[in-house]
mmCIF file of C-alpha atoms (C1' of nucleotides) in Angstrom:
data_model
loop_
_atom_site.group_PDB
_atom_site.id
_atom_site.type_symbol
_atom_site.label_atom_id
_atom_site.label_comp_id
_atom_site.label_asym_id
_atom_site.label_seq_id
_atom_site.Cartn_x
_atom_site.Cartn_y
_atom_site.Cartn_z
ATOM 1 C CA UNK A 1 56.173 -53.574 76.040
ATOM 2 C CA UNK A 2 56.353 -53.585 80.031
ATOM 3 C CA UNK A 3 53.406 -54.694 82.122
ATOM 4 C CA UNK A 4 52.898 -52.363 84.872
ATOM 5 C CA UNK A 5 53.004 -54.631 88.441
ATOM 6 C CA UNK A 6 49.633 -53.614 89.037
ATOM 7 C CA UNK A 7 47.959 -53.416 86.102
ATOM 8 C CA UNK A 8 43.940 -52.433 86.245
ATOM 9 C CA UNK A 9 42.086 -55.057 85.076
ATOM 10 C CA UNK A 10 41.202 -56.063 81.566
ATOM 11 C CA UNK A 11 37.128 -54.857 82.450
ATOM 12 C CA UNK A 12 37.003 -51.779 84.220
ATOM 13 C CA UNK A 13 34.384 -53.989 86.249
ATOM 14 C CA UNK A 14 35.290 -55.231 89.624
ATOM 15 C CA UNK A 15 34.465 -58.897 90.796
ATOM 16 C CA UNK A 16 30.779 -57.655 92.506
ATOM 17 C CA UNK A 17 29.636 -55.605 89.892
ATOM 18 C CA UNK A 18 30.599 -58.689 87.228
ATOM 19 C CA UNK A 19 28.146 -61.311 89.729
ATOM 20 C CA UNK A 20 25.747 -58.833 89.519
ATOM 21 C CA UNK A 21 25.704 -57.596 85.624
ATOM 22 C CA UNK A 22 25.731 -61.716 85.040
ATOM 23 C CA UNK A 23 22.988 -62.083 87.464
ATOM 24 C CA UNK A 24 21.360 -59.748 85.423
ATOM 25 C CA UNK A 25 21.628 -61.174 82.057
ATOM 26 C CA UNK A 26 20.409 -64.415 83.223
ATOM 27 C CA UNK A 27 16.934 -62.563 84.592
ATOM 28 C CA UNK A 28 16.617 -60.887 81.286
ATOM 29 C CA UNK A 29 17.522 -64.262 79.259
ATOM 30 C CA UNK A 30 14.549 -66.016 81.460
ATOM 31 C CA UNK A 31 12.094 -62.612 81.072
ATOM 32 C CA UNK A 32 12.511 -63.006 77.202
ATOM 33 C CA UNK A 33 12.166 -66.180 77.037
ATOM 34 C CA UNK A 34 8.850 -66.472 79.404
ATOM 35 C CA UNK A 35 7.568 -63.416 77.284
ATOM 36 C CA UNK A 36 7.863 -65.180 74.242
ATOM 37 C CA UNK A 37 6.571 -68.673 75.066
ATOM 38 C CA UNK A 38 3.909 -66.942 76.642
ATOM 39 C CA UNK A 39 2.363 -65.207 73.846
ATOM 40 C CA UNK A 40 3.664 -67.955 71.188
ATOM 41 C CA UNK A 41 1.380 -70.077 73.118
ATOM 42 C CA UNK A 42 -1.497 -68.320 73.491
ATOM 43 C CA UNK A 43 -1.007 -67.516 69.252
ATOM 44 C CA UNK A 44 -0.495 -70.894 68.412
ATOM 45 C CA UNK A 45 -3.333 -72.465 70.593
ATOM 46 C CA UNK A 46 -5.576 -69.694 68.550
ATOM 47 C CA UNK A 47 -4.724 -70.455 65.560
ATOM 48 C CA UNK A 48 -5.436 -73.936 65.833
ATOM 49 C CA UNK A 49 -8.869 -73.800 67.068
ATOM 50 C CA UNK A 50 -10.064 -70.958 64.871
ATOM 51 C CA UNK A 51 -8.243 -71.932 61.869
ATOM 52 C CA UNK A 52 -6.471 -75.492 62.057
ATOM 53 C CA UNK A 53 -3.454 -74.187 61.095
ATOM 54 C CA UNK A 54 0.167 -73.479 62.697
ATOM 55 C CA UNK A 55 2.151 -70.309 63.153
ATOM 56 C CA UNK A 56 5.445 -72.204 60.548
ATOM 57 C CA UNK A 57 2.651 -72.279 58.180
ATOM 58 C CA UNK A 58 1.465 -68.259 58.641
ATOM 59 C CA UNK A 59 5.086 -67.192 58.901
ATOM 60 C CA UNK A 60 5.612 -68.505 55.352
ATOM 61 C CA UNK A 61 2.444 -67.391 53.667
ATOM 62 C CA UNK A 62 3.346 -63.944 55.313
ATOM 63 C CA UNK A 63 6.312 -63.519 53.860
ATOM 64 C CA UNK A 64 4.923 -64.242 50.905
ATOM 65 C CA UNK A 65 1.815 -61.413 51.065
ATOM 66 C CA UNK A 66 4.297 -59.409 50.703
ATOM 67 C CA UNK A 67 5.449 -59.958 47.449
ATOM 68 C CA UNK A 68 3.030 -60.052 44.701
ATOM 69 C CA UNK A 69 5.841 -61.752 42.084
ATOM 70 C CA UNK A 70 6.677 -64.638 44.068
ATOM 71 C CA UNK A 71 9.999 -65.073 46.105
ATOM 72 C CA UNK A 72 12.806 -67.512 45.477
ATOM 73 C CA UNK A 73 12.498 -70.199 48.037
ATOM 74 C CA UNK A 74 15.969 -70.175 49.168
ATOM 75 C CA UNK A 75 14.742 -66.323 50.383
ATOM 76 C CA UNK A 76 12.532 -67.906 52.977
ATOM 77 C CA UNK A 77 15.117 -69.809 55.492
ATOM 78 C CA UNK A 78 16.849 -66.372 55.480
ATOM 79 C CA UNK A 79 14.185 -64.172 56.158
ATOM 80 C CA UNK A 80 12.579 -66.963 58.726
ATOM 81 C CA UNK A 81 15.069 -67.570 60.524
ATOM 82 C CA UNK A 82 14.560 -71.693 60.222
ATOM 83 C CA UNK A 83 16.801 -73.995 58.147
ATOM 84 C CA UNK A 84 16.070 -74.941 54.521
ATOM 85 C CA UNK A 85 15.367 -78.455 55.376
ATOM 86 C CA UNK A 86 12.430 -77.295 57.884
ATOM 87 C CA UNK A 87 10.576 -75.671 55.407
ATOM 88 C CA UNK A 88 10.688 -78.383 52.300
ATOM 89 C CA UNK A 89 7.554 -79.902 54.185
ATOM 90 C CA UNK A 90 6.064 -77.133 55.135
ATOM 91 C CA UNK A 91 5.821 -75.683 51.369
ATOM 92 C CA UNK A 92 5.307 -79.297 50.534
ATOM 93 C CA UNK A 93 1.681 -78.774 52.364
ATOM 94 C CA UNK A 94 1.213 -75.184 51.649
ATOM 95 C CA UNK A 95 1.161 -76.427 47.558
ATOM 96 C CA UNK A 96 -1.082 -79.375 48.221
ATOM 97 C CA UNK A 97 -3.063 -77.382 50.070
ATOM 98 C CA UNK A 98 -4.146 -74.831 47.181
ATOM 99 C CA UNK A 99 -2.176 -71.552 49.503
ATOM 100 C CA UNK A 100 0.923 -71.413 47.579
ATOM 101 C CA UNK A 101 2.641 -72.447 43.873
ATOM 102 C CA UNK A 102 6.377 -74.015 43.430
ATOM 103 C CA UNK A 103 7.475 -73.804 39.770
ATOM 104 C CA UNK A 104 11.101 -74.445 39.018
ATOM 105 C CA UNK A 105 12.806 -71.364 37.263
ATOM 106 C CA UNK A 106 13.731 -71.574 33.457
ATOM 107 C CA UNK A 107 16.845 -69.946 33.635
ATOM 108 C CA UNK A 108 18.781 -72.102 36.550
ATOM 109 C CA UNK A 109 17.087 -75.448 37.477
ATOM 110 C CA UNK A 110 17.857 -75.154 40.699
ATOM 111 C CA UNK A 111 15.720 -72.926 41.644
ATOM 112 C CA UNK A 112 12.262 -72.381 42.401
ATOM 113 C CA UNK A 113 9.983 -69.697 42.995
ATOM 114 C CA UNK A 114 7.219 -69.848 45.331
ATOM 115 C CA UNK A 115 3.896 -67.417 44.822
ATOM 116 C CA UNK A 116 0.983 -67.406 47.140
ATOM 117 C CA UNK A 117 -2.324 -68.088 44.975
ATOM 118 C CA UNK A 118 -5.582 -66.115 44.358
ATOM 119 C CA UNK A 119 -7.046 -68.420 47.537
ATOM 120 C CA UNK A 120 -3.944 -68.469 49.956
ATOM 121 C CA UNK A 121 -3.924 -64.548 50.036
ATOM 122 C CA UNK A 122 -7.469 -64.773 50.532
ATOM 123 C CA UNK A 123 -6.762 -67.151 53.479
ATOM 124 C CA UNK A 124 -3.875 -65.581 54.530
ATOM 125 C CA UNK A 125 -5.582 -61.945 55.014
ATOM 126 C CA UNK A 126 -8.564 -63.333 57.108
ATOM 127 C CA UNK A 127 -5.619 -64.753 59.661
ATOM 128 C CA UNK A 128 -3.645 -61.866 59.562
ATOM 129 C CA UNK A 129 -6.791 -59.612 61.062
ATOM 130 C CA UNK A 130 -7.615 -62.447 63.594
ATOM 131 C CA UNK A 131 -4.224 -62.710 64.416
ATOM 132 C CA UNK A 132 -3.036 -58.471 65.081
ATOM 133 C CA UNK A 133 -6.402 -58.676 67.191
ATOM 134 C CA UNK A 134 -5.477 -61.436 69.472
ATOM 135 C CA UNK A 135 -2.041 -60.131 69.850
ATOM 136 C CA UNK A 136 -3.885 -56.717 70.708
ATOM 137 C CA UNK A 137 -6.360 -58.860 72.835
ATOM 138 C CA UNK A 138 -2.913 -60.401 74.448
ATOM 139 C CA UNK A 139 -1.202 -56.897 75.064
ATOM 140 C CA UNK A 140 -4.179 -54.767 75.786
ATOM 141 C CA UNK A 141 -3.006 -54.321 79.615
ATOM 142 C CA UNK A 142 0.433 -53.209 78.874
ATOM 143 C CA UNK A 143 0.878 -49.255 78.304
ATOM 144 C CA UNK A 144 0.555 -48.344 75.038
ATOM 145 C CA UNK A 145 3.007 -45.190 75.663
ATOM 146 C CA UNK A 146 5.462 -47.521 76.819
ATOM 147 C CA UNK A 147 5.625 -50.070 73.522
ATOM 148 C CA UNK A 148 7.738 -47.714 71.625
ATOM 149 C CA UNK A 149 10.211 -47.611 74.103
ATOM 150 C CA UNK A 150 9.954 -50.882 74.465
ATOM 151 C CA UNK A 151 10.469 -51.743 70.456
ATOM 152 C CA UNK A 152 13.747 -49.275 70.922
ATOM 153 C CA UNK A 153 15.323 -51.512 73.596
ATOM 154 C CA UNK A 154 14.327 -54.974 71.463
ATOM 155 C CA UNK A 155 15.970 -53.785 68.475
ATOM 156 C CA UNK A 156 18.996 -52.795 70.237
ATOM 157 C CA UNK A 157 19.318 -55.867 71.955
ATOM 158 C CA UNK A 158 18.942 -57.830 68.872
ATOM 159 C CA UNK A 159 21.556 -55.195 67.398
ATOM 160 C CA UNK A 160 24.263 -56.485 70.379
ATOM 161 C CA UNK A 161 23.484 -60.003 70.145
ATOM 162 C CA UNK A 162 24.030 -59.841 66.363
ATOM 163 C CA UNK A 163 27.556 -58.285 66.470
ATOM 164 C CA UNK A 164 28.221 -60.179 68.987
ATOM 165 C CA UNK A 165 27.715 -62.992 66.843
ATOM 166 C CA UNK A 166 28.885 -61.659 63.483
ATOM 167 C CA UNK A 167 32.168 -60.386 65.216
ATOM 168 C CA UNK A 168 34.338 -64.432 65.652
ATOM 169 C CA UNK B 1 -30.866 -47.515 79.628
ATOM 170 C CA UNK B 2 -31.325 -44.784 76.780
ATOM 171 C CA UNK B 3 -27.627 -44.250 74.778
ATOM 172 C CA UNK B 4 -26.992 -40.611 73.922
ATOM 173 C CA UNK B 5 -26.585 -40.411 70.055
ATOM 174 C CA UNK B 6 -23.430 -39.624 69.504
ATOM 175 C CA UNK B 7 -22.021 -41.628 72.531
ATOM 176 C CA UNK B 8 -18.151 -41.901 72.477
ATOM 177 C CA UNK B 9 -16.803 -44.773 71.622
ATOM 178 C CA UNK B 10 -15.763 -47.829 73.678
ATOM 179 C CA UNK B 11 -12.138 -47.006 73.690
ATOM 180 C CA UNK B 12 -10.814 -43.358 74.354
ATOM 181 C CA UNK B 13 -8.726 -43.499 70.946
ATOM 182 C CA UNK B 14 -9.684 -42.569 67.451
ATOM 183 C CA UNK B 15 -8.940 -44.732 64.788
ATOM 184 C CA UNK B 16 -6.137 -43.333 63.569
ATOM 185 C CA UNK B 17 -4.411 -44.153 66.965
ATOM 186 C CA UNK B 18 -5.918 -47.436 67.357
ATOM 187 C CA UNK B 19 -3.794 -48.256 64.226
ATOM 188 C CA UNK B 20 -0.697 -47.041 64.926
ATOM 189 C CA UNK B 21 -1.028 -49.029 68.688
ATOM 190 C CA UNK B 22 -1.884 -52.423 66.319
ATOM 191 C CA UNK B 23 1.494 -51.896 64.096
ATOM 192 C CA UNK B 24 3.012 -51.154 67.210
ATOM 193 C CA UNK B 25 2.109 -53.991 68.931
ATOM 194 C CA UNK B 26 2.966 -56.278 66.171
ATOM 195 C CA UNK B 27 6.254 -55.114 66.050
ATOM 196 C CA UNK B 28 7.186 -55.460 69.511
ATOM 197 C CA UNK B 29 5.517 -59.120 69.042
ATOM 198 C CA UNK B 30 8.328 -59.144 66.263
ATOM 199 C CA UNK B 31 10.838 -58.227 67.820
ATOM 200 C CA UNK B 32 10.418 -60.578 70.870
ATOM 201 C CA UNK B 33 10.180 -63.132 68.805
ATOM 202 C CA UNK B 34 13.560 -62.081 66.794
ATOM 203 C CA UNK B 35 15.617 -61.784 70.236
ATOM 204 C CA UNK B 36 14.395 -64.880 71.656
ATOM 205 C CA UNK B 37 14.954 -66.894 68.224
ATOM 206 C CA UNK B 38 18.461 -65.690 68.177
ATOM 207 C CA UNK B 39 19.799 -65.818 71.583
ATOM 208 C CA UNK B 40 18.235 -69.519 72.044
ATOM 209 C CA UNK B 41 19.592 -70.595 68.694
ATOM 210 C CA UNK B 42 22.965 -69.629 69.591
ATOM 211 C CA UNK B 43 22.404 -71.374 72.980
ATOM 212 C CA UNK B 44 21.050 -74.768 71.242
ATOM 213 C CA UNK B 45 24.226 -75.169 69.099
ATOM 214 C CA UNK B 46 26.926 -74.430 71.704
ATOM 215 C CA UNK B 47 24.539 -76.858 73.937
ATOM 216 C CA UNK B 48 25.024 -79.416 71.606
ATOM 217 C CA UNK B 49 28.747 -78.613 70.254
ATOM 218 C CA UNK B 50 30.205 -78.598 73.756
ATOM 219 C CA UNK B 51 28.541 -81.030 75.717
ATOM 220 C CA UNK B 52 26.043 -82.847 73.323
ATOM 221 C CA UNK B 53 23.030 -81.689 75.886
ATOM 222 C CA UNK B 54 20.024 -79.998 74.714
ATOM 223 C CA UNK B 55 18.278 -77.087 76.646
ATOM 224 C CA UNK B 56 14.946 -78.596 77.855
ATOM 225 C CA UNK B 57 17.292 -80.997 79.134
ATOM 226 C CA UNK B 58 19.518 -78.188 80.721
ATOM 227 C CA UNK B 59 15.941 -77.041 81.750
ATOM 228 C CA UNK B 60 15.007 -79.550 83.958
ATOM 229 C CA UNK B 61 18.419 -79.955 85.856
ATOM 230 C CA UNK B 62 18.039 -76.463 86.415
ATOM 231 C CA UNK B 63 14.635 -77.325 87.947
ATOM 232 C CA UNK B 64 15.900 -79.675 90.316
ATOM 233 C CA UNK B 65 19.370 -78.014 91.475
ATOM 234 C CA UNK B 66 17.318 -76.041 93.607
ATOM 235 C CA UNK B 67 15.430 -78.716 94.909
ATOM 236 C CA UNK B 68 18.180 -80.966 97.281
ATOM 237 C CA UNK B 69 14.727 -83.118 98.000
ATOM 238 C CA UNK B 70 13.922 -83.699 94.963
ATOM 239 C CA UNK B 71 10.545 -82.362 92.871
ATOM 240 C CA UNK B 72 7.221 -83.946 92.610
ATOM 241 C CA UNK B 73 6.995 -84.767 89.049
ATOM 242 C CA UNK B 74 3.941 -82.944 88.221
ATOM 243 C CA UNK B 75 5.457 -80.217 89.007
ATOM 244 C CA UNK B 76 8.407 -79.499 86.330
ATOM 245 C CA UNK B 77 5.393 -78.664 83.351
ATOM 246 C CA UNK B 78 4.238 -75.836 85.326
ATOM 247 C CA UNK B 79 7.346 -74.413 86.326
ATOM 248 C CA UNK B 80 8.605 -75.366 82.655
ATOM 249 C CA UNK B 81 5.828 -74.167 80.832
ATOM 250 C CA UNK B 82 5.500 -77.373 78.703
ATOM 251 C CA UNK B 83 3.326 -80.167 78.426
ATOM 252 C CA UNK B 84 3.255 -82.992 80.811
ATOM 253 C CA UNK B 85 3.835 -85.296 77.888
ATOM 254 C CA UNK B 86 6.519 -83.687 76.722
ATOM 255 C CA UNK B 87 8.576 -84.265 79.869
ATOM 256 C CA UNK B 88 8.236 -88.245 79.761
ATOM 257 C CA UNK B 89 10.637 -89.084 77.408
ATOM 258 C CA UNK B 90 13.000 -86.443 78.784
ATOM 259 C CA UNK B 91 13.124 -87.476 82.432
ATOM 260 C CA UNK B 92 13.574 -91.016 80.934
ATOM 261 C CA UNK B 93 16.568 -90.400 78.762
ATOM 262 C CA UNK B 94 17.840 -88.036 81.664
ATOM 263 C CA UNK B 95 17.302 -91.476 84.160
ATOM 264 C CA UNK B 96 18.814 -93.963 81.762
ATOM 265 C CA UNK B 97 21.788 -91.508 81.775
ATOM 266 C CA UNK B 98 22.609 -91.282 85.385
ATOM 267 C CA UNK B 99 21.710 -87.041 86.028
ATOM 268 C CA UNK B 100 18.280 -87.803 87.995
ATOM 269 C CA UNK B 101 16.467 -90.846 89.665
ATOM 270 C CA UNK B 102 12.648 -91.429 89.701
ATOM 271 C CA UNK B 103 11.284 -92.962 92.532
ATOM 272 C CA UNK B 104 7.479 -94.017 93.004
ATOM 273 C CA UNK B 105 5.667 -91.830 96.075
ATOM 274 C CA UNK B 106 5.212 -93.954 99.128
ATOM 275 C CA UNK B 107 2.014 -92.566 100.035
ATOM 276 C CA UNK B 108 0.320 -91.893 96.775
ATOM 277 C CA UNK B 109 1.362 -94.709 93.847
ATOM 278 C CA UNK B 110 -0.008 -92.029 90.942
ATOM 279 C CA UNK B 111 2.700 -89.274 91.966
ATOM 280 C CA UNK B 112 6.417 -89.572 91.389
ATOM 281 C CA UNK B 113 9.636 -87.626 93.050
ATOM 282 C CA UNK B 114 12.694 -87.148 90.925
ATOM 283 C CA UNK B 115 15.952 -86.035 92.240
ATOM 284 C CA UNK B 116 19.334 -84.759 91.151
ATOM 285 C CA UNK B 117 21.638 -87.426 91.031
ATOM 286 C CA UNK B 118 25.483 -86.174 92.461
ATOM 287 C CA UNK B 119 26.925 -86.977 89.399
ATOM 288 C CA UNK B 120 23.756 -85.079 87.879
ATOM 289 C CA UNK B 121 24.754 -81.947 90.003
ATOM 290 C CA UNK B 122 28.147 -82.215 88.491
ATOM 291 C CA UNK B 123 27.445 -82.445 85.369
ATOM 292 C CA UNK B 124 24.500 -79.107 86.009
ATOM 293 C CA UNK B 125 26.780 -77.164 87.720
ATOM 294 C CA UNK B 126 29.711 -77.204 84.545
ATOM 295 C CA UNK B 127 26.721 -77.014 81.961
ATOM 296 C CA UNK B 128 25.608 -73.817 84.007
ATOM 297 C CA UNK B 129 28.780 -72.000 84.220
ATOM 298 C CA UNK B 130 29.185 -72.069 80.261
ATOM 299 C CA UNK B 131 25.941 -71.611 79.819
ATOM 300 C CA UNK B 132 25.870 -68.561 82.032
ATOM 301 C CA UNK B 133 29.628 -67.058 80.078
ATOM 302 C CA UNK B 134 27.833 -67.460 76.789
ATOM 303 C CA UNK B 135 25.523 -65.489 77.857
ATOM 304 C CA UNK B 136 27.390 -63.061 78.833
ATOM 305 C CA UNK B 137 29.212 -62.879 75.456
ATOM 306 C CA UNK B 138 26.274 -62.306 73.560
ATOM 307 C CA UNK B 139 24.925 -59.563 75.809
ATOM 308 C CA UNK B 140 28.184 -58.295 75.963
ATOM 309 C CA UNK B 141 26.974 -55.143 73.319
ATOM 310 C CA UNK B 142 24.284 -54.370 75.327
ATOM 311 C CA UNK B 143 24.830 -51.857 77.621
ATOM 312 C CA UNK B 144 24.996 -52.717 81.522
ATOM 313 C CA UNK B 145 23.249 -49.641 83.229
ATOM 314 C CA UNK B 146 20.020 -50.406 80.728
ATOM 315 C CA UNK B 147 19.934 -54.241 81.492
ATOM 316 C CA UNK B 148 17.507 -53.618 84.524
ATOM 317 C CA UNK B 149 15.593 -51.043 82.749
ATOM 318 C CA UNK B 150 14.865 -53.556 79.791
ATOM 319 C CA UNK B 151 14.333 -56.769 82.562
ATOM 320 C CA UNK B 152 11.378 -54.302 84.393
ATOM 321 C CA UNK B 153 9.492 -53.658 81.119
ATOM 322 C CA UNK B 154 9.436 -57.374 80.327
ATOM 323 C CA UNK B 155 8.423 -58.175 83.621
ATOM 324 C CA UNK B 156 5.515 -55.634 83.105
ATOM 325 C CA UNK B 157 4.559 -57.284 79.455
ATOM 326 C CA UNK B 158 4.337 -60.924 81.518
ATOM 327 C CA UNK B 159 2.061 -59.440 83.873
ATOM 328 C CA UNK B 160 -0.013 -57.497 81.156
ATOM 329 C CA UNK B 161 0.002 -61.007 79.254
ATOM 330 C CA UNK B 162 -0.988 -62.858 81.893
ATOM 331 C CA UNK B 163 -3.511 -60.935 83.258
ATOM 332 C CA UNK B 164 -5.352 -61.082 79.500
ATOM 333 C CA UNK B 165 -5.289 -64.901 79.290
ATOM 334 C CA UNK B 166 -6.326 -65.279 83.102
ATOM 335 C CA UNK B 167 -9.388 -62.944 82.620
ATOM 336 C CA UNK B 168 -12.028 -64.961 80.516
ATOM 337 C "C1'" DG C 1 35.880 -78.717 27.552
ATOM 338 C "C1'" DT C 2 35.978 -80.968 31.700
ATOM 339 C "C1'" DA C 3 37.000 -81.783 36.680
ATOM 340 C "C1'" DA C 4 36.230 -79.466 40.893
ATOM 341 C "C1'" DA C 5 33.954 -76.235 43.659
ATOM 342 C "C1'" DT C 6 29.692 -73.941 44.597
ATOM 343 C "C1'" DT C 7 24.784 -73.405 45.106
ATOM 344 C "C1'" DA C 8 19.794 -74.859 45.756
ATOM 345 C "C1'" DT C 9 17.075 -78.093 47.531
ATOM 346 C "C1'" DT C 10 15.619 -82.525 49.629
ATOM 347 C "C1'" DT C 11 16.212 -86.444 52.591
ATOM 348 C "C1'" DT C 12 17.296 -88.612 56.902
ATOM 349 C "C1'" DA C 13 17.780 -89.286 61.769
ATOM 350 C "C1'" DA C 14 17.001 -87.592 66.205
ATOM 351 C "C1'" DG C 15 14.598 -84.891 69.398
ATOM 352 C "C1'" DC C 16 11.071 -81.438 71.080
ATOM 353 C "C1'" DA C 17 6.154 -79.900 71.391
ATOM 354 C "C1'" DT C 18 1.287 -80.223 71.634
ATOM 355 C "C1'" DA C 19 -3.501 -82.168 72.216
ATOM 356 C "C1'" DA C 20 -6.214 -85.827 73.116
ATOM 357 C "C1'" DA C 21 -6.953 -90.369 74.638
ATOM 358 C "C1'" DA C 22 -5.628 -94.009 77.753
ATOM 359 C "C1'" DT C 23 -4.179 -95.953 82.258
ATOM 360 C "C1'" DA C 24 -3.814 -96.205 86.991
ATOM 361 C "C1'" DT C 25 -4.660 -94.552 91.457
ATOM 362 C "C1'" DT C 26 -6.901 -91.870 94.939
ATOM 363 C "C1'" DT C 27 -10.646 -89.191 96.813
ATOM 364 C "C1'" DC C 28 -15.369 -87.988 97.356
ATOM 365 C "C1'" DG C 29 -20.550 -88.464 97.874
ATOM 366 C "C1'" DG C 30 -24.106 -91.030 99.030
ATOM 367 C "C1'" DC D 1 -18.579 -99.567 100.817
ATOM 368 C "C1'" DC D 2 -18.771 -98.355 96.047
ATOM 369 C "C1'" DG D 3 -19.436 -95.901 91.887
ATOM 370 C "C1'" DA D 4 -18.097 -91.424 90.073
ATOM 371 C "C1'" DA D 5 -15.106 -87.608 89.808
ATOM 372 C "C1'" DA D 6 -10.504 -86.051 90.196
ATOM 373 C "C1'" DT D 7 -5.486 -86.430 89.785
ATOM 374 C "C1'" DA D 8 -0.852 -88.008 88.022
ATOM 375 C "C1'" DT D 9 1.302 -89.850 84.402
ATOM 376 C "C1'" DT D 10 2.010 -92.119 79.877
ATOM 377 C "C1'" DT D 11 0.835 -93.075 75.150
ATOM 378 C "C1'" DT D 12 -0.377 -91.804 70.511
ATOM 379 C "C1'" DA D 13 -0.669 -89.047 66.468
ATOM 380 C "C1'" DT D 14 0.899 -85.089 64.220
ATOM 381 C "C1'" DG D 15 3.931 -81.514 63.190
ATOM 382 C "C1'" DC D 16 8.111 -78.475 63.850
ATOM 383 C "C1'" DT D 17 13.197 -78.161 64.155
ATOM 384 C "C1'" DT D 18 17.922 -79.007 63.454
ATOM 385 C "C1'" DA D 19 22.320 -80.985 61.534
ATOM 386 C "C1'" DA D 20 24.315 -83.649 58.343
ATOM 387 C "C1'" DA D 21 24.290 -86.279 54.241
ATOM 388 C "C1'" DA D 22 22.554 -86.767 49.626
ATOM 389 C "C1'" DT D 23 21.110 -85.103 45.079
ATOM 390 C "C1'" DA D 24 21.103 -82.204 41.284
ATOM 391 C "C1'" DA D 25 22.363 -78.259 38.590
ATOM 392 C "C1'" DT D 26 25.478 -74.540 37.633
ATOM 393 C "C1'" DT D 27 29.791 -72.048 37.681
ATOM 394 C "C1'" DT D 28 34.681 -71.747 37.954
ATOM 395 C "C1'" DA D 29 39.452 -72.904 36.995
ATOM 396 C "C1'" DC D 30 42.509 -74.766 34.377
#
DNA sequence: GTAAATTATTTTAAGCATAAAATATTTCGG
DNA sequence: CCGAAATATTTTATGCTTAAAATAATTTAC
């Protein structure tokens, strides 16, 4: 097949409007980030003080609320987001702690299940209402008509960055 | 001051509303959270595959770039929104390898300038460009003509977030 | 049936992050 | 001037995080 000599482009995009769409990436790269270390924070700090505990330590417990049977542990790296190895010490505590149990499965030996006690839900729900009132403390100034839209834009970023990932 | 019986409440919005704007807020929280995790986990691992850097290390080259004088020390934990701590042991390894120099203030023997070194620059400047065409790839779904849109609503939630933690 | 591949989990090594305490220097009040 | 407060930085203790290697159990292929 023939190449025309003057072919457009491979992006319909010329030079400029590339500087300025990269320019513009960059902003919203630093914007999300400043966002989220912002709040994470503020959260963290909180739950320190009132509670001596850290946000690795919710994050597993909450996954956890959610299922009254227990959840496989190798579940919990994939729905964190963290590698395995990160949360071995973290369930470690959880279990000495009295929040969570870790009993090996009878029917393959290597696995466990992990189930949030009697206590740990107990614990867990007081947190959870501290925690959605400081993050409504945290956003109280920002238009509440706006966070849908907001949300909308979020998950369709995260929906481009994933197939953008997925797609090598 | 007498209150009328039936006064309204604090807030203009009935409860129903009140918890809709709570699950909405913790989902936006969510899905900050979920961007951020996945575009700087990305980042992290081509830091490391292509140039064995890490970003707060990136971070504070980017820092001084724009500085051709040099940056009082204290001043890279409030523009990096990290500890002062933190940034010892990174401005030492950073040192030891040749990107910046540390030099003891003339005037005041507590403070500290560091400076880009050239070959520091170099090194920045080829870090950046990759850094910046990474980016790019992952964004690369998300449309162009909303990417201003999306930057102006985050710059809102900073300023809605910041205003709640400066007002105690 | 058994060796090899796969899967689940833990361990290790290195680095980042914080808070709080420590150190060193300068500035301020009297 | 001199002790106290303030400022800049480092140290310490604790915990999160990853990648890569190690361990252990199961499944697959022959």
């Amino acid at each position: 097949m023939a190449l025309a000599k003057e072919s457009p482009p491979v992006s319909s995009k010329n030079g400029a409007d590339q500087e300025a769409e990269y320019r513009a990436q960059t902003r919203l790269w630093l914007r999300l980030l400043a966002c989220t270390t912002l709040i994470e924070g503020e959260l963290r700090r909180r739950f320190r003080e009132e509670f001596d505990f850290t946000m690795p330590r919710f994050d597993v417990l909450a996954q956890l609320d959610r299922e009254p049977s227990g959840l496989v542990l190798g579940e919990l790296p994939k729905r964190l987001m963290v590698s395995a190895g990160n949360l071995t010490p973290i369930v470690d505590r959880l279990v000495e702690d009295g929040y969570i149990t870790r009993t090996p499965s009878a029917l393959d030996r290597r696995v466990q299940i992990v189930c949030m006690t009697v206590e740990g839900r107990k614990t867990f729900r007081r947190m959870a209402k501290s925690h959605g009132s400081w993050l409504a403390e945290l956003l109280a100034e920002f238009p509440a008509d706006k966070l849908d839209g907001l949300i909308g834009e979020l998950d369709q970023l995260k929906g481009a960055v994933r197939d953008s990932l997925e797609k090598p």
